[in-house]
């Protein structure tokens, strides 16, 4: 297996995630796109761990998975709060600080 | 070697298509289910790279916990279960340009930097790689070299838990 096939796949997933973050309006869907990007990073870490025969890459992937879980918990709580205050999960409506 | 490559390309095609489904689907629940496909595909890629323990953690945490959390989030924000076109904002084309540009830059860079370097799984190297991905070798690394970050992560999880409860609670 070539190292690059994993890296380019991860890059593709990351870019699709960026598209989702930029183009989605619903808060839950933006969080899903962020998950896509974090997952692409994990794929990179594991591919380098196999290429360099170094176990630290897998340890860091575990840390990323843990932090992604924490991020989703807090993120969904924030989306819930936005929904409760604005009666819609649309992030475009969160513009009270706009001048 | 050929078997691994065929598996990789099938999984990669499924993952990219499902990822496009996540960001393009006009139904929130379908997007969550497409995300399951992407995450399961990447667990399979981890197994292909002999990272057995991380693959199962991925299945347990992501597919088991995070997706359920997303489904709860979808239900609690009462997102319309039917399809509608209101899920995207009006910057679809700029977003597509930005992400395609970034994909071009990243893949050019990666191909120039790593060319056709191989992940060596021939002969004894494969067994070595498998031993590296087992829970035992990971535990040795986590609880020896990375014990301080590990404890920090547990504190972070506690803080996130308390924070999520405080943010989402009704006063």
mmCIF file of C-alpha atoms in Angstrom, chain A residues 1-36 38-40 42-44 46-81 83-84 88-90 92-93, chain B residues 1 4-5 8-9 12 15-16 19-20 22-26 28 31-32 35 38-39 42 45-46 48-49 51 53-54 57-58 61-62 66 69-70 73-74 76-78 86-89 91-92 95-96 98-99 102-103 106 110-111 114-121 125 128-129 132-133 137-138 141-142 146 149-150 153 156-157 160 164 167-170:
data_model
loop_
_atom_site.group_PDB
_atom_site.id
_atom_site.type_symbol
_atom_site.label_atom_id
_atom_site.label_comp_id
_atom_site.label_asym_id
_atom_site.label_seq_id
_atom_site.Cartn_x
_atom_site.Cartn_y
_atom_site.Cartn_z
ATOM 1 C CA UNK A 1 0.000 0.000 0.000
ATOM 2 C CA UNK A 2 1.236 3.451 -0.882
ATOM 3 C CA UNK A 3 1.252 5.993 1.961
ATOM 4 C CA UNK A 4 -0.146 8.672 -0.315
ATOM 5 C CA UNK A 5 -3.425 6.915 -1.046
ATOM 6 C CA UNK A 6 -4.411 7.294 2.609
ATOM 7 C CA UNK A 7 -3.177 10.880 2.820
ATOM 8 C CA UNK A 8 -5.050 11.975 -0.319
ATOM 9 C CA UNK A 9 -8.237 10.237 0.867
ATOM 10 C CA UNK A 10 -7.906 12.089 4.178
ATOM 11 C CA UNK A 11 -7.362 15.373 2.312
ATOM 12 C CA UNK A 12 -10.507 14.725 0.256
ATOM 13 C CA UNK A 13 -12.583 14.027 3.369
ATOM 14 C CA UNK A 14 -11.158 17.154 5.035
ATOM 15 C CA UNK A 15 -12.092 19.335 2.056
ATOM 16 C CA UNK A 16 -15.611 17.893 1.926
ATOM 17 C CA UNK A 17 -15.869 18.739 5.633
ATOM 18 C CA UNK A 18 -14.764 22.308 4.934
ATOM 19 C CA UNK A 19 -17.445 22.602 2.247
ATOM 20 C CA UNK A 20 -20.015 21.419 4.779
ATOM 21 C CA UNK A 21 -18.903 23.875 7.456
ATOM 22 C CA UNK A 22 -19.070 26.765 4.989
ATOM 23 C CA UNK A 23 -22.269 25.862 3.155
ATOM 24 C CA UNK A 24 -24.533 24.425 5.861
ATOM 25 C CA UNK A 25 -26.937 26.564 7.811
ATOM 26 C CA UNK A 26 -28.256 24.056 10.347
ATOM 27 C CA UNK A 27 -26.058 23.897 13.474
ATOM 28 C CA UNK A 28 -26.228 20.112 13.824
ATOM 29 C CA UNK A 29 -25.079 19.667 10.204
ATOM 30 C CA UNK A 30 -22.137 22.047 10.752
ATOM 31 C CA UNK A 31 -21.071 19.887 13.707
ATOM 32 C CA UNK A 32 -21.314 16.763 11.508
ATOM 33 C CA UNK A 33 -18.997 18.398 8.968
ATOM 34 C CA UNK A 34 -16.520 19.199 11.762
ATOM 35 C CA UNK A 35 -16.624 15.488 12.672
ATOM 36 C CA UNK A 36 -15.736 14.654 9.057
ATOM 37 C CA UNK A 38 -11.539 15.436 12.632
ATOM 38 C CA UNK A 39 -11.964 11.970 11.196
ATOM 39 C CA UNK A 40 -9.748 12.846 8.238
ATOM 40 C CA UNK A 42 -7.322 10.558 12.469
ATOM 41 C CA UNK A 43 -6.811 8.751 9.173
ATOM 42 C CA UNK A 44 -3.631 10.789 8.622
ATOM 43 C CA UNK A 46 -2.928 6.245 11.690
ATOM 44 C CA UNK A 47 -1.372 6.179 8.211
ATOM 45 C CA UNK A 48 1.784 7.866 9.497
ATOM 46 C CA UNK A 49 1.809 5.563 12.510
ATOM 47 C CA UNK A 50 1.913 2.570 10.158
ATOM 48 C CA UNK A 51 4.466 4.191 7.849
ATOM 49 C CA UNK A 52 6.896 5.262 10.582
ATOM 50 C CA UNK A 53 6.228 2.172 12.785
ATOM 51 C CA UNK A 54 5.629 4.466 15.708
ATOM 52 C CA UNK A 55 2.778 3.840 18.135
ATOM 53 C CA UNK A 56 2.401 7.522 19.162
ATOM 54 C CA UNK A 57 0.283 8.239 16.095
ATOM 55 C CA UNK A 58 -2.362 5.836 17.345
ATOM 56 C CA UNK A 59 -2.211 7.343 20.846
ATOM 57 C CA UNK A 60 -2.830 10.779 19.376
ATOM 58 C CA UNK A 61 -5.701 9.405 17.286
ATOM 59 C CA UNK A 62 -7.268 8.159 20.523
ATOM 60 C CA UNK A 63 -6.859 11.634 22.032
ATOM 61 C CA UNK A 64 -8.479 13.195 18.960
ATOM 62 C CA UNK A 65 -11.429 10.780 19.225
ATOM 63 C CA UNK A 66 -11.895 11.673 22.913
ATOM 64 C CA UNK A 67 -11.723 15.405 22.291
ATOM 65 C CA UNK A 68 -14.110 15.094 19.335
ATOM 66 C CA UNK A 69 -16.635 13.431 21.644
ATOM 67 C CA UNK A 70 -16.271 16.265 24.174
ATOM 68 C CA UNK A 71 -16.578 18.828 21.374
ATOM 69 C CA UNK A 72 -19.822 17.284 20.098
ATOM 70 C CA UNK A 73 -21.274 17.305 23.617
ATOM 71 C CA UNK A 74 -20.571 20.996 24.183
ATOM 72 C CA UNK A 75 -21.409 21.911 20.564
ATOM 73 C CA UNK A 76 -24.810 20.262 20.684
ATOM 74 C CA UNK A 77 -25.539 21.957 24.014
ATOM 75 C CA UNK A 78 -24.785 25.303 22.345
ATOM 76 C CA UNK A 79 -26.987 24.460 19.323
ATOM 77 C CA UNK A 80 -29.755 23.483 21.741
ATOM 78 C CA UNK A 81 -29.423 26.835 23.490
ATOM 79 C CA UNK A 83 -32.664 26.694 19.249
ATOM 80 C CA UNK A 84 -34.274 27.539 22.571
ATOM 81 C CA UNK A 88 -34.540 27.677 14.962
ATOM 82 C CA UNK A 89 -31.222 25.798 14.698
ATOM 83 C CA UNK A 90 -30.070 28.100 11.873
ATOM 84 C CA UNK A 92 -27.299 32.499 10.186
ATOM 85 C CA UNK A 93 -29.769 33.955 12.640
ATOM 86 C CA UNK B 1 -0.855 -6.516 -1.571
ATOM 87 C CA UNK B 4 -5.431 -4.677 0.372
ATOM 88 C CA UNK B 5 -5.413 -2.179 -2.487
ATOM 89 C CA UNK B 8 -8.819 0.312 0.039
ATOM 90 C CA UNK B 9 -10.272 1.664 -3.191
ATOM 91 C CA UNK B 12 -12.365 5.001 -0.271
ATOM 92 C CA UNK B 15 -16.358 6.987 2.084
ATOM 93 C CA UNK B 16 -16.056 9.894 -0.361
ATOM 94 C CA UNK B 19 -19.104 12.214 2.857
ATOM 95 C CA UNK B 20 -20.595 14.120 -0.074
ATOM 96 C CA UNK B 22 -23.308 14.225 4.568
ATOM 97 C CA UNK B 23 -22.735 17.715 3.228
ATOM 98 C CA UNK B 24 -25.271 17.630 0.379
ATOM 99 C CA UNK B 25 -28.222 15.672 1.768
ATOM 100 C CA UNK B 26 -31.357 17.738 2.244
ATOM 101 C CA UNK B 28 -30.867 15.853 8.466
ATOM 102 C CA UNK B 31 -26.948 13.122 6.730
ATOM 103 C CA UNK B 32 -26.407 11.470 10.131
ATOM 104 C CA UNK B 35 -21.902 9.997 8.561
ATOM 105 C CA UNK B 38 -17.969 7.455 6.606
ATOM 106 C CA UNK B 39 -17.017 6.604 10.191
ATOM 107 C CA UNK B 42 -12.595 4.864 8.339
ATOM 108 C CA UNK B 45 -9.250 1.699 6.949
ATOM 109 C CA UNK B 46 -7.737 1.608 10.440
ATOM 110 C CA UNK B 48 -6.339 -2.170 6.970
ATOM 111 C CA UNK B 49 -3.497 -0.184 8.572
ATOM 112 C CA UNK B 51 -4.523 -0.282 14.049
ATOM 113 C CA UNK B 53 -7.558 -1.057 18.956
ATOM 114 C CA UNK B 54 -8.164 2.399 17.475
ATOM 115 C CA UNK B 57 -12.566 2.590 19.777
ATOM 116 C CA UNK B 58 -13.742 4.393 16.639
ATOM 117 C CA UNK B 61 -17.181 6.067 20.491
ATOM 118 C CA UNK B 62 -18.095 7.503 17.111
ATOM 119 C CA UNK B 66 -21.410 10.441 18.869
ATOM 120 C CA UNK B 69 -25.778 12.264 20.396
ATOM 121 C CA UNK B 70 -26.326 13.726 16.919
ATOM 122 C CA UNK B 73 -29.580 16.790 18.840
ATOM 123 C CA UNK B 74 -31.675 16.456 15.660
ATOM 124 C CA UNK B 76 -34.326 18.113 20.304
ATOM 125 C CA UNK B 77 -33.950 20.904 17.749
ATOM 126 C CA UNK B 78 -37.045 19.532 16.010
ATOM 127 C CA UNK B 86 -33.473 25.348 3.838
ATOM 128 C CA UNK B 87 -30.466 23.508 5.239
ATOM 129 C CA UNK B 88 -27.874 25.289 3.094
ATOM 130 C CA UNK B 89 -27.051 28.977 3.105
ATOM 131 C CA UNK B 91 -22.554 30.572 -0.061
ATOM 132 C CA UNK B 92 -22.604 27.149 -1.708
ATOM 133 C CA UNK B 95 -17.614 27.082 -0.378
ATOM 134 C CA UNK B 96 -17.203 24.643 -3.279
ATOM 135 C CA UNK B 98 -12.592 27.066 -1.478
ATOM 136 C CA UNK B 99 -12.749 23.330 -0.783
ATOM 137 C CA UNK B 102 -7.693 23.389 -0.922
ATOM 138 C CA UNK B 103 -8.020 19.830 -2.232
ATOM 139 C CA UNK B 106 -3.141 19.568 -0.506
ATOM 140 C CA UNK B 110 1.240 15.432 -0.683
ATOM 141 C CA UNK B 111 2.155 13.868 -4.015
ATOM 142 C CA UNK B 114 5.611 11.615 -0.331
ATOM 143 C CA UNK B 115 5.633 10.408 -3.939
ATOM 144 C CA UNK B 116 5.117 6.651 -3.919
ATOM 145 C CA UNK B 117 6.519 5.777 -0.513
ATOM 146 C CA UNK B 118 5.206 2.375 0.527
ATOM 147 C CA UNK B 119 3.801 1.225 3.850
ATOM 148 C CA UNK B 120 5.847 -1.955 4.238
ATOM 149 C CA UNK B 121 3.657 -4.927 5.185
ATOM 150 C CA UNK B 125 6.911 -6.327 8.852
ATOM 151 C CA UNK B 128 5.333 -6.251 13.591
ATOM 152 C CA UNK B 129 2.709 -3.711 12.535
ATOM 153 C CA UNK B 132 2.046 -2.398 17.355
ATOM 154 C CA UNK B 133 -1.694 -1.857 16.998
ATOM 155 C CA UNK B 137 1.365 -1.861 23.128
ATOM 156 C CA UNK B 138 -0.925 1.174 23.051
ATOM 157 C CA UNK B 141 2.637 3.984 25.402
ATOM 158 C CA UNK B 142 -0.346 5.815 26.939
ATOM 159 C CA UNK B 146 1.756 10.016 27.494
ATOM 160 C CA UNK B 149 -1.759 14.212 28.436
ATOM 161 C CA UNK B 150 -3.991 11.249 29.285
ATOM 162 C CA UNK B 153 -7.795 14.627 28.621
ATOM 163 C CA UNK B 156 -11.044 18.025 29.816
ATOM 164 C CA UNK B 157 -13.813 15.428 29.453
ATOM 165 C CA UNK B 160 -16.873 19.364 28.896
ATOM 166 C CA UNK B 164 -22.603 20.808 28.485
ATOM 167 C CA UNK B 167 -25.178 25.282 28.989
ATOM 168 C CA UNK B 168 -28.142 23.063 28.102
ATOM 169 C CA UNK B 169 -29.980 23.195 31.431
ATOM 170 C CA UNK B 170 -33.190 25.214 31.762
#
